[in-house]
């Protein structure tokens, strides 16, 4: 089991009732898919807010970063950078700047 | 003494306004869900402290919130609005076929008979039902799979199901309105549907102005005691049906413009109807910069402007389709919200108005609740 840090945008933190980062206990490989599945299991209110419920596809205005690396278009099943698995870096979920 | 609660949805959050039966001063609570588009909030007729709210935005999608204490606290309930079976296509603006795609819930209609049943009108047009207080949702597929569905085209605001009419004690009867497909009616509790657009004319909008479907219906309203009498604000035209939507006739009469969005009926006078004329579909503001509610006391055709307390110069706000409501006190209270953030209240059936609150984000919806 690996403890992973994730940082959510303000509106999703409000929905989940959390402040700052959340810690997620990941069983198995640390991938975008496994982190999001764990996040949604721990905070069911977030289902559908980051990725489509049916297809698992990232919502259009959501981005995923680790450090300065944009993983938004990476395979959900690819391993996240080692720093995430080691707890050194957080997976950052970003609501893209849009609108006014 | 009775109280009135206004549930106000705006572009950037929800607000709850409360007043005593005099309806002279208002307490404003909120914003709830700040930053989110709150298309609609509505309380259960059976338990007014149970309120459903549609919460959405372009980043994070759709949620539904439920309060069981009159809006003080909220819990996110189900947001899995899945179209059932073969999704199929509808017509896009350019005439091409496009798969149905869920965007948001425009309207929530709690059942007048079952406390845990609530209906949700979606964009792209579909009707969902929950029988567990919003926890799970199931599409009522007979509507979207109607034979005319592949020809439904969106209005400027999207292909949205924005109106759900129900009759207390008659769950088999339902009517919905879709922009821009028109009115559809069910007599079997939503299993099957048929267009109810006979008499609508959309000249200059549809190639066939008398088309069976395709009309841009903006809102429907009825008086619960006379549910066969329906009133409609169509894109252009105020319409009336005396047979539950079987046939329609125009009752725009002497209105300065018959374009508009909102329409409602007096709580105690079934022939008293309110609309807010808007200049045109390209100019979404009142004619002459004068914000006027028009009231007909004859079920249409003859309309009088109601202006006392409303801005009569330099006013260029809009009043959207779900942004008008009435309470059930006597005299009847009438309320509407504007895209300028004002919520206007009348405690004398429209004779005079004052702003219950003036500087909210653009108002999307207003629902009045009369409380003991």
Short mmCIF file of C-alpha atoms in Angstrom, two decimals:
data_model
loop_
_atom_site.label_atom_id
_atom_site.label_comp_id
_atom_site.label_asym_id
_atom_site.label_seq_id
_atom_site.Cartn_x
_atom_site.Cartn_y
_atom_site.Cartn_z
CA UNK A 1 0.00 0.00 0.00
CA UNK A 2 1.27 3.46 -0.92
CA UNK A 3 0.17 6.78 0.50
CA UNK A 4 -0.25 9.38 -2.22
CA UNK A 5 -0.91 13.08 -1.86
CA UNK A 6 -3.45 14.83 -4.08
CA UNK A 7 -4.29 18.51 -4.27
CA UNK A 8 -7.73 19.53 -5.47
CA UNK A 9 -9.06 22.84 -6.78
CA UNK A 10 -10.95 24.94 -4.27
CA UNK A 11 -14.43 24.04 -5.46
CA UNK A 12 -13.74 20.32 -5.19
CA UNK A 13 -12.14 20.76 -1.77
CA UNK A 14 -15.33 22.49 -0.68
CA UNK A 15 -17.44 19.68 -2.07
CA UNK A 16 -15.33 17.02 -0.37
CA UNK A 17 -15.13 18.99 2.84
CA UNK A 18 -11.36 18.93 2.96
CA UNK A 19 -8.69 21.58 3.26
CA UNK A 20 -5.27 21.49 1.66
CA UNK A 21 -4.12 18.15 0.33
CA UNK A 22 -5.72 14.77 0.79
CA UNK A 23 -3.82 11.58 1.46
CA UNK A 24 -4.92 8.47 -0.38
CA UNK A 25 -3.93 4.90 0.35
CA UNK A 26 -3.31 3.22 -2.98
CA UNK A 27 -3.28 -0.53 -3.31
CA UNK A 28 -1.21 -1.75 -6.24
CA UNK A 29 0.26 0.37 -9.00
CA UNK A 30 0.22 4.14 -8.54
CA UNK A 31 -1.43 5.36 -11.72
CA UNK A 32 -3.74 8.21 -12.53
CA UNK A 33 -6.62 5.74 -12.70
CA UNK A 34 -5.85 4.12 -9.35
CA UNK A 35 -5.43 7.48 -7.63
CA UNK A 36 -8.70 8.80 -9.02
CA UNK A 37 -10.54 5.60 -8.15
CA UNK A 38 -9.31 5.83 -4.60
CA UNK A 39 -10.13 9.52 -4.42
CA UNK A 40 -13.69 8.88 -5.61
CA UNK A 41 -14.11 5.95 -3.25
CA UNK A 42 -13.01 8.07 -0.32
CA UNK A 43 -15.06 11.10 -1.42
CA UNK A 44 -18.05 9.84 -3.45
CA UNK A 45 -19.27 13.41 -3.99
CA UNK A 46 -16.39 13.81 -6.43
CA UNK A 47 -17.69 11.12 -8.79
CA UNK A 48 -18.34 12.73 -12.12
CA UNK A 49 -16.62 16.00 -11.27
CA UNK A 50 -13.13 15.10 -12.52
CA UNK A 51 -13.86 12.44 -15.09
CA UNK A 52 -16.93 11.16 -16.85
CA UNK A 53 -18.75 8.55 -14.81
CA UNK A 54 -19.40 6.23 -17.72
CA UNK A 55 -16.27 6.53 -19.82
CA UNK A 56 -13.68 7.56 -17.25
CA UNK A 57 -12.60 10.29 -19.64
CA UNK A 58 -11.13 13.45 -18.10
CA UNK A 59 -13.56 16.36 -18.11
CA UNK A 60 -12.61 18.93 -20.70
CA UNK A 61 -11.51 21.71 -18.32
CA UNK A 62 -9.62 19.47 -15.89
CA UNK A 63 -5.85 19.11 -15.98
CA UNK A 64 -3.46 16.86 -14.05
CA UNK A 65 0.02 17.99 -13.04
CA UNK A 66 2.90 16.53 -11.07
CA UNK A 67 5.41 19.28 -10.49
CA UNK A 68 5.75 21.00 -13.83
CA UNK A 69 4.79 17.95 -15.85
CA UNK A 70 1.36 18.01 -17.50
CA UNK A 71 -0.08 14.51 -17.35
CA UNK A 72 -3.50 15.48 -18.62
CA UNK A 73 -3.17 13.49 -21.78
CA UNK A 74 -1.10 10.64 -20.39
CA UNK A 75 -2.57 7.17 -20.26
CA UNK A 76 -4.63 6.74 -17.08
CA UNK A 77 -2.94 3.38 -16.61
CA UNK A 78 0.63 4.66 -16.87
CA UNK A 79 2.64 4.81 -13.67
CA UNK A 80 2.77 8.25 -12.11
CA UNK A 81 6.25 9.74 -11.48
CA UNK A 82 8.18 8.09 -8.66
CA UNK A 83 7.96 11.25 -6.57
CA UNK A 84 4.20 10.72 -6.24
CA UNK A 85 4.57 7.15 -5.04
CA UNK A 86 7.27 8.23 -2.59
CA UNK A 87 5.06 11.02 -1.23
CA UNK A 88 7.50 13.70 -2.33
CA UNK A 89 5.18 15.25 -4.86
CA UNK A 90 1.42 15.66 -5.03
CA UNK A 91 -0.84 14.89 -7.93
CA UNK A 92 -2.39 18.27 -8.63
CA UNK A 93 -5.89 18.42 -10.11
CA UNK A 94 -6.46 21.77 -11.78
CA UNK A 95 -9.58 23.46 -13.04
CA UNK A 96 -8.31 25.10 -16.22
CA UNK A 97 -8.54 28.86 -16.48
CA UNK A 98 -11.54 29.63 -18.62
CA UNK A 99 -14.43 32.01 -18.61
CA UNK A 100 -14.21 35.30 -16.81
CA UNK B 1 -48.17 34.03 10.87
CA UNK B 2 -47.26 32.48 7.54
CA UNK B 3 -43.85 33.00 6.03
CA UNK B 4 -42.52 33.05 2.52
CA UNK B 5 -39.23 31.58 1.42
CA UNK B 6 -37.72 32.35 -1.96
CA UNK B 7 -35.24 29.90 -3.43
CA UNK B 8 -33.04 31.86 -5.80
CA UNK B 9 -30.62 30.24 -8.21
CA UNK B 10 -27.96 32.44 -9.78
CA UNK B 11 -24.95 32.16 -12.06
CA UNK B 12 -22.67 32.13 -9.03
CA UNK B 13 -24.51 30.44 -6.20
CA UNK B 14 -27.85 29.98 -4.49
CA UNK B 15 -29.61 32.29 -2.06
CA UNK B 16 -32.50 31.77 0.30
CA UNK B 17 -34.68 34.80 1.04
CA UNK B 18 -37.21 34.72 3.85
CA UNK B 19 -39.90 37.10 4.99
CA UNK B 20 -42.96 37.07 7.19
CA UNK B 21 -46.43 37.19 5.70
CA UNK B 22 -46.24 40.93 5.16
CA UNK B 23 -43.44 40.34 2.67
CA UNK B 24 -41.99 43.78 3.23
CA UNK B 25 -38.48 42.99 4.42
CA UNK B 26 -36.34 40.05 3.46
CA UNK B 27 -33.51 38.18 5.09
CA UNK B 28 -30.94 37.05 2.56
CA UNK B 29 -28.95 33.90 3.31
CA UNK B 30 -26.17 32.66 1.06
CA UNK B 31 -24.45 32.32 -1.21
CA UNK B 32 -24.66 28.58 -1.03
CA UNK B 33 -22.37 26.77 -3.47
CA UNK B 34 -20.62 30.02 -4.35
CA UNK B 35 -19.14 30.03 -7.82
CA UNK B 36 -21.46 27.34 -9.14
CA UNK B 37 -24.32 27.86 -11.57
CA UNK B 38 -27.50 27.07 -9.70
CA UNK B 39 -30.03 26.56 -12.46
CA UNK B 40 -32.94 25.64 -10.24
CA UNK B 41 -33.98 24.97 -6.66
CA UNK B 42 -37.38 23.68 -5.68
CA UNK B 43 -39.02 22.42 -2.51
CA UNK B 44 -41.30 19.44 -2.13
CA UNK B 45 -45.00 20.34 -1.99
CA UNK B 46 -45.33 17.62 0.66
CA UNK B 47 -42.41 18.74 2.81
CA UNK B 48 -41.29 22.29 2.12
CA UNK B 49 -38.13 21.81 4.15
CA UNK B 50 -36.99 19.25 1.60
CA UNK B 51 -35.38 21.24 -1.17
CA UNK B 52 -33.55 20.03 -4.25
CA UNK B 53 -30.94 22.13 -6.01
CA UNK B 54 -29.24 21.72 -9.36
CA UNK B 55 -25.56 22.66 -9.09
CA UNK B 56 -23.30 22.70 -12.12
CA UNK B 57 -20.49 24.41 -13.92
CA UNK B 58 -18.39 23.86 -16.99
CA UNK B 59 -15.38 22.58 -15.07
CA UNK B 60 -16.82 19.99 -12.74
CA UNK B 61 -20.17 19.08 -14.25
CA UNK B 62 -23.44 18.37 -12.52
CA UNK B 63 -24.34 17.74 -8.91
CA UNK B 64 -27.67 17.64 -7.13
CA UNK B 65 -27.91 18.91 -3.59
CA UNK B 66 -30.70 18.16 -1.16
CA UNK B 67 -31.62 19.96 2.00
CA UNK B 68 -33.96 18.50 4.60
CA UNK B 69 -33.98 21.55 6.83
CA UNK B 70 -35.25 24.30 4.59
CA UNK B 71 -31.93 25.18 3.03
CA UNK B 72 -29.79 25.55 6.13
CA UNK B 73 -27.65 22.50 5.37
CA UNK B 74 -27.18 20.53 2.19
CA UNK B 75 -26.05 17.08 1.14
CA UNK B 76 -24.88 16.11 -2.32
CA UNK B 77 -27.05 13.29 -3.60
CA UNK B 78 -26.90 11.43 -6.89
CA UNK B 79 -25.43 12.90 -10.04
CA UNK B 80 -25.35 9.86 -12.30
CA UNK B 81 -27.55 10.98 -15.17
CA UNK B 82 -26.93 8.25 -17.70
CA UNK B 83 -28.90 8.04 -20.91
CA UNK B 84 -30.23 4.54 -21.18
CA UNK B 85 -29.57 2.12 -23.99
CA UNK B 86 -28.65 3.16 -27.48
CA UNK B 87 -28.02 6.88 -27.09
CA UNK B 88 -29.00 7.81 -30.63
CA UNK B 89 -28.77 11.25 -32.15
CA UNK B 90 -30.64 14.53 -32.35
CA UNK B 91 -30.21 17.30 -34.85
CA UNK B 92 -27.49 19.89 -34.32
CA UNK B 93 -27.74 23.58 -35.23
CA UNK B 94 -26.28 22.97 -38.69
CA UNK B 95 -28.67 20.15 -39.46
CA UNK B 96 -26.20 17.36 -38.83
CA UNK B 97 -26.94 14.50 -36.45
CA UNK B 98 -25.24 14.58 -33.08
CA UNK B 99 -25.24 12.02 -30.25
CA UNK B 100 -27.18 12.95 -27.17
CA UNK B 101 -24.79 14.29 -24.54
CA UNK B 102 -25.61 15.21 -20.96
CA UNK B 103 -24.69 18.75 -19.96
CA UNK B 104 -26.77 19.81 -16.98
CA UNK B 105 -30.07 19.69 -15.15
CA UNK B 106 -32.22 22.72 -15.90
CA UNK B 107 -35.21 21.98 -13.74
CA UNK B 108 -36.13 19.87 -10.71
CA UNK B 109 -39.76 19.05 -10.06
CA UNK B 110 -40.60 17.25 -6.81
CA UNK B 111 -43.66 15.03 -6.96
CA UNK B 112 -46.84 16.39 -5.38
CA UNK B 113 -47.80 12.86 -4.31
CA UNK B 114 -44.67 10.92 -3.38
CA UNK B 115 -42.26 12.58 -0.94
CA UNK B 116 -39.17 10.78 -2.26
CA UNK B 117 -39.97 11.18 -5.94
CA UNK B 118 -38.47 14.02 -7.94
CA UNK B 119 -38.10 14.62 -11.67
CA UNK B 120 -35.18 16.28 -13.41
CA UNK B 121 -35.19 17.92 -16.83
CA UNK B 122 -31.86 17.65 -18.62
CA UNK B 123 -29.82 19.13 -21.41
CA UNK B 124 -29.59 17.36 -23.87
CA UNK B 125 -33.31 16.94 -23.53
CA UNK B 126 -34.27 14.00 -21.34
CA UNK B 127 -36.38 13.38 -18.30
CA UNK B 128 -34.98 11.59 -15.26
CA UNK B 129 -36.83 10.33 -12.20
CA UNK B 130 -35.61 9.55 -8.71
CA UNK B 131 -37.76 7.67 -6.23
CA UNK B 132 -35.23 7.83 -3.40
CA UNK B 133 -34.87 11.52 -2.76
CA UNK B 134 -32.37 12.16 -5.51
CA UNK B 135 -29.92 9.42 -4.58
CA UNK B 136 -30.33 7.51 -7.83
CA UNK B 137 -31.73 8.67 -11.15
CA UNK B 138 -33.28 6.72 -13.99
CA UNK B 139 -34.06 8.06 -17.41
CA UNK B 140 -37.68 7.92 -18.54
CA UNK B 141 -36.65 6.77 -21.95
CA UNK B 142 -40.00 6.99 -23.69
CA UNK B 143 -39.56 10.72 -24.13
CA UNK B 144 -36.12 10.91 -25.70
CA UNK B 145 -36.87 7.88 -27.84
CA UNK B 146 -39.99 9.45 -29.27
CA UNK B 147 -40.08 9.02 -33.03
CA UNK B 148 -39.47 12.75 -33.49
CA UNK B 149 -36.36 12.75 -31.24
CA UNK B 150 -33.80 12.53 -34.03
CA UNK B 151 -35.24 15.76 -35.45
CA UNK B 152 -35.10 17.77 -32.21
CA UNK B 153 -32.82 20.79 -32.51
CA UNK B 154 -31.44 22.92 -29.68
CA UNK B 155 -32.57 26.44 -29.01
CA UNK B 156 -29.95 29.11 -28.44
CA UNK B 157 -29.52 27.94 -24.86
CA UNK B 158 -29.15 24.29 -25.77
CA UNK B 159 -31.50 21.36 -26.22
CA UNK B 160 -32.96 21.67 -22.76
CA UNK B 161 -35.94 20.16 -21.00
CA UNK B 162 -36.86 23.10 -18.78
CA UNK B 163 -40.46 22.54 -17.69
CA UNK B 164 -42.13 19.60 -15.96
CA UNK B 165 -45.83 19.92 -15.13
CA UNK B 166 -47.47 17.45 -12.76
CA UNK B 167 -50.98 17.15 -11.35
CA UNK B 168 -51.54 16.28 -7.70
CA UNK B 169 -53.39 13.00 -7.43
CA UNK B 170 -52.94 12.18 -11.10
CA UNK B 171 -49.45 10.77 -11.53
CA UNK B 172 -50.36 9.33 -14.92
CA UNK B 173 -50.53 12.85 -16.41
CA UNK B 174 -47.32 14.69 -17.18
CA UNK B 175 -46.29 17.44 -19.56
CA UNK B 176 -42.83 18.68 -20.37
CA UNK B 177 -41.46 21.44 -22.57
CA UNK B 178 -38.24 21.31 -24.52
CA UNK B 179 -36.45 24.11 -26.29
CA UNK B 180 -36.72 23.78 -29.20
CA UNK B 181 -38.78 20.62 -29.65
CA UNK B 182 -41.99 21.81 -28.04
CA UNK B 183 -44.49 20.36 -25.60
CA UNK B 184 -44.84 16.63 -24.99
CA UNK B 185 -47.55 15.02 -22.92
CA UNK B 186 -47.90 11.64 -21.28
CA UNK B 187 -51.05 9.99 -20.00
CA UNK B 188 -49.35 6.87 -18.65
CA UNK B 189 -46.97 8.24 -16.07
CA UNK B 190 -44.17 9.01 -18.49
CA UNK B 191 -43.96 5.67 -20.28
CA UNK B 192 -45.05 7.09 -23.62
CA UNK B 193 -45.32 10.63 -24.93
CA UNK B 194 -46.94 12.52 -27.74
CA UNK B 195 -46.32 16.04 -29.04
CA UNK B 196 -48.83 18.60 -27.80
CA UNK B 197 -48.14 21.48 -30.14
CA UNK B 198 -51.32 21.72 -32.17
CA UNK B 199 -52.04 25.39 -32.79
CA UNK B 200 -48.51 26.68 -32.28
CA UNK B 201 -47.14 28.73 -35.13
CA UNK B 202 -43.49 29.68 -35.48
CA UNK B 203 -43.37 31.86 -38.57
CA UNK B 204 -39.91 32.83 -39.65
CA UNK B 205 -38.46 30.26 -37.30
CA UNK B 206 -39.57 26.94 -38.78
CA UNK B 207 -39.84 26.07 -42.46
CA UNK B 208 -43.30 24.75 -41.65
CA UNK B 209 -44.73 27.22 -39.13
CA UNK B 210 -47.42 24.73 -38.07
CA UNK B 211 -44.98 21.87 -37.58
CA UNK B 212 -45.91 18.93 -35.38
CA UNK B 213 -42.81 19.57 -33.27
CA UNK B 214 -39.80 21.87 -33.29
CA UNK B 215 -41.36 24.90 -31.59
CA UNK B 216 -39.24 26.89 -29.17
CA UNK B 217 -41.43 26.77 -26.10
CA UNK B 218 -39.92 28.86 -23.31
CA UNK B 219 -42.15 28.05 -20.34
CA UNK B 220 -45.51 26.57 -19.32
CA UNK B 221 -47.67 27.39 -16.32
CA UNK B 222 -50.94 26.12 -14.91
CA UNK B 223 -53.28 26.64 -11.99
CA UNK B 224 -53.53 23.48 -9.92
CA UNK B 225 -57.30 23.75 -9.58
CA UNK B 226 -57.75 23.93 -13.36
CA UNK B 227 -55.02 21.73 -14.74
CA UNK B 228 -56.52 21.51 -18.19
CA UNK B 229 -55.83 25.22 -18.68
CA UNK B 230 -52.20 25.69 -19.67
CA UNK B 231 -50.44 28.93 -20.44
CA UNK B 232 -47.30 29.16 -22.51
CA UNK B 233 -44.62 31.72 -23.18
CA UNK B 234 -43.35 30.60 -26.55
CA UNK B 235 -40.26 32.13 -28.14
CA UNK B 236 -42.71 34.59 -29.62
CA UNK B 237 -46.40 34.45 -28.60
CA UNK B 238 -48.34 33.87 -25.42
CA UNK B 239 -50.47 30.78 -25.90
CA UNK B 240 -53.31 29.15 -24.04
CA UNK B 241 -54.73 25.64 -24.06
CA UNK B 242 -58.05 24.67 -22.49
CA UNK B 243 -57.65 20.97 -23.08
CA UNK B 244 -54.42 20.12 -21.34
CA UNK B 245 -52.24 20.91 -24.31
CA UNK B 246 -54.39 19.26 -26.96
CA UNK B 247 -54.81 22.52 -28.85
CA UNK B 248 -53.38 26.00 -28.37
CA UNK B 249 -54.54 29.49 -29.29
CA UNK B 250 -52.67 32.74 -29.12
CA UNK B 251 -53.60 35.20 -26.35
CA UNK B 252 -50.81 37.76 -26.79
CA UNK B 253 -53.39 40.50 -27.30
CA UNK B 254 -52.13 44.00 -26.55
CA UNK B 255 -48.69 43.15 -25.17
CA UNK B 256 -45.91 45.49 -26.33
CA UNK B 257 -43.88 42.40 -27.23
CA UNK B 258 -44.90 38.79 -27.03
CA UNK B 259 -41.33 37.55 -26.80
CA UNK B 260 -40.24 36.56 -23.31
CA UNK B 261 -39.31 33.70 -21.07
CA UNK B 262 -41.22 33.68 -17.78
CA UNK B 263 -44.93 33.09 -17.21
CA UNK B 264 -46.96 32.23 -14.14
CA UNK B 265 -50.53 32.08 -12.86
CA UNK B 266 -52.04 33.74 -9.78
CA UNK B 267 -52.43 31.29 -6.89
CA UNK B 268 -56.14 31.99 -6.37
CA UNK B 269 -57.34 33.43 -9.68
CA UNK B 270 -56.88 30.88 -12.43
CA UNK B 271 -57.52 33.43 -15.17
CA UNK B 272 -54.91 35.88 -13.86
CA UNK B 273 -51.62 35.42 -15.67
CA UNK B 274 -48.27 37.23 -15.48
CA UNK B 275 -45.59 37.67 -18.13
CA UNK B 276 -42.58 39.94 -18.56
CA UNK B 277 -42.34 41.11 -22.18
CA UNK B 278 -38.84 41.20 -23.62
CA UNK B 279 -38.16 43.21 -26.74
CA UNK B 280 -36.92 40.46 -29.04
CA UNK B 281 -34.85 37.32 -29.34
CA UNK B 282 -31.80 39.34 -30.24
CA UNK B 283 -32.41 42.12 -27.72
CA UNK B 284 -32.92 40.37 -24.42
CA UNK B 285 -34.18 43.40 -22.50
CA UNK B 286 -37.53 45.06 -21.89
CA UNK B 287 -39.10 47.26 -24.57
CA UNK B 288 -38.26 50.96 -24.15
CA UNK B 289 -35.96 50.20 -21.22
CA UNK B 290 -39.03 49.88 -18.96
CA UNK B 291 -39.27 46.81 -16.77
CA UNK B 292 -42.96 45.93 -16.81
CA UNK B 293 -44.80 42.88 -15.66
CA UNK B 294 -48.00 42.45 -17.65
CA UNK B 295 -51.05 40.95 -15.99
CA UNK B 296 -54.10 39.56 -17.66
CA UNK B 297 -57.17 38.97 -15.53
CA UNK B 298 -59.06 37.40 -18.39
CA UNK B 299 -56.81 34.47 -19.16
CA UNK B 300 -54.98 36.37 -21.86
CA UNK B 301 -55.72 38.73 -24.75
CA UNK B 302 -56.14 41.80 -22.53
CA UNK B 303 -53.05 42.77 -20.57
CA UNK B 304 -52.26 45.64 -18.19
CA UNK B 305 -48.77 46.89 -17.38
CA UNK B 306 -47.67 46.72 -13.76
CA UNK B 307 -44.99 49.31 -13.16
CA UNK B 308 -45.19 50.68 -9.62
CA UNK B 309 -41.83 50.15 -7.98
CA UNK B 310 -40.16 48.78 -11.13
CA UNK B 311 -37.55 50.79 -13.08
CA UNK B 312 -39.22 52.68 -15.90
CA UNK B 313 -36.13 54.07 -17.57
CA UNK B 314 -32.75 52.75 -18.65
CA UNK B 315 -33.49 49.18 -17.60
CA UNK B 316 -31.94 46.51 -19.81
CA UNK B 317 -32.13 43.31 -17.80
CA UNK B 318 -33.71 40.03 -18.80
CA UNK B 319 -36.02 37.73 -16.85
CA UNK B 320 -35.27 34.08 -17.55
CA UNK B 321 -37.73 31.22 -17.89
CA UNK B 322 -37.61 29.81 -14.37
CA UNK B 323 -37.22 33.17 -12.67
CA UNK B 324 -40.87 33.92 -11.82
CA UNK B 325 -42.99 32.40 -9.08
CA UNK B 326 -46.04 33.05 -6.92
CA UNK B 327 -46.80 32.29 -3.28
CA UNK B 328 -50.18 31.12 -2.01
CA UNK B 329 -50.92 33.84 0.52
CA UNK B 330 -53.84 36.20 0.13
CA UNK B 331 -53.21 38.58 -1.53
CA UNK B 332 -51.03 36.51 -3.79
CA UNK B 333 -47.33 37.33 -3.80
CA UNK B 334 -45.54 37.47 -7.14
CA UNK B 335 -41.77 37.32 -7.52
CA UNK B 336 -39.24 37.48 -10.30
CA UNK B 337 -35.48 37.73 -10.65
CA UNK B 338 -33.44 39.50 -13.30
CA UNK B 339 -30.14 39.02 -15.02
CA UNK B 340 -29.13 42.23 -13.26
CA UNK B 341 -29.31 40.45 -9.91
CA UNK B 342 -32.51 41.97 -8.57
CA UNK B 343 -35.31 39.91 -7.09
CA UNK B 344 -38.52 41.90 -7.18
CA UNK B 345 -41.40 41.07 -4.87
CA UNK B 346 -45.04 42.08 -4.91
CA UNK B 347 -47.28 41.32 -1.95
CA UNK B 348 -50.39 42.64 -3.69
CA UNK B 349 -50.70 40.43 -6.76
CA UNK B 350 -48.50 42.68 -8.84
CA UNK B 351 -50.00 46.10 -8.14
CA UNK B 352 -46.74 47.30 -6.59
CA UNK B 353 -43.19 46.00 -6.40
CA UNK B 354 -40.04 46.40 -4.40
CA UNK B 355 -36.63 44.77 -4.57
CA UNK B 356 -36.26 42.00 -2.01
CA UNK B 357 -32.57 42.05 -2.88
CA UNK B 358 -30.83 44.09 -5.50
CA UNK B 359 -27.28 43.02 -6.28
CA UNK B 360 -27.07 39.25 -6.65
CA UNK B 361 -25.31 37.53 -9.54
CA UNK B 362 -27.54 37.10 -12.61
CA UNK B 363 -30.69 35.29 -11.47
CA UNK B 364 -31.53 32.01 -13.18
CA UNK B 365 -34.49 30.86 -11.13
CA UNK B 366 -36.88 31.91 -8.38
CA UNK B 367 -39.22 29.57 -6.55
CA UNK B 368 -41.57 30.81 -3.81
CA UNK B 369 -42.56 28.61 -0.88
CA UNK B 370 -45.41 29.48 1.45
CA UNK B 371 -44.65 28.22 4.94
CA UNK B 372 -46.92 27.85 7.95
#
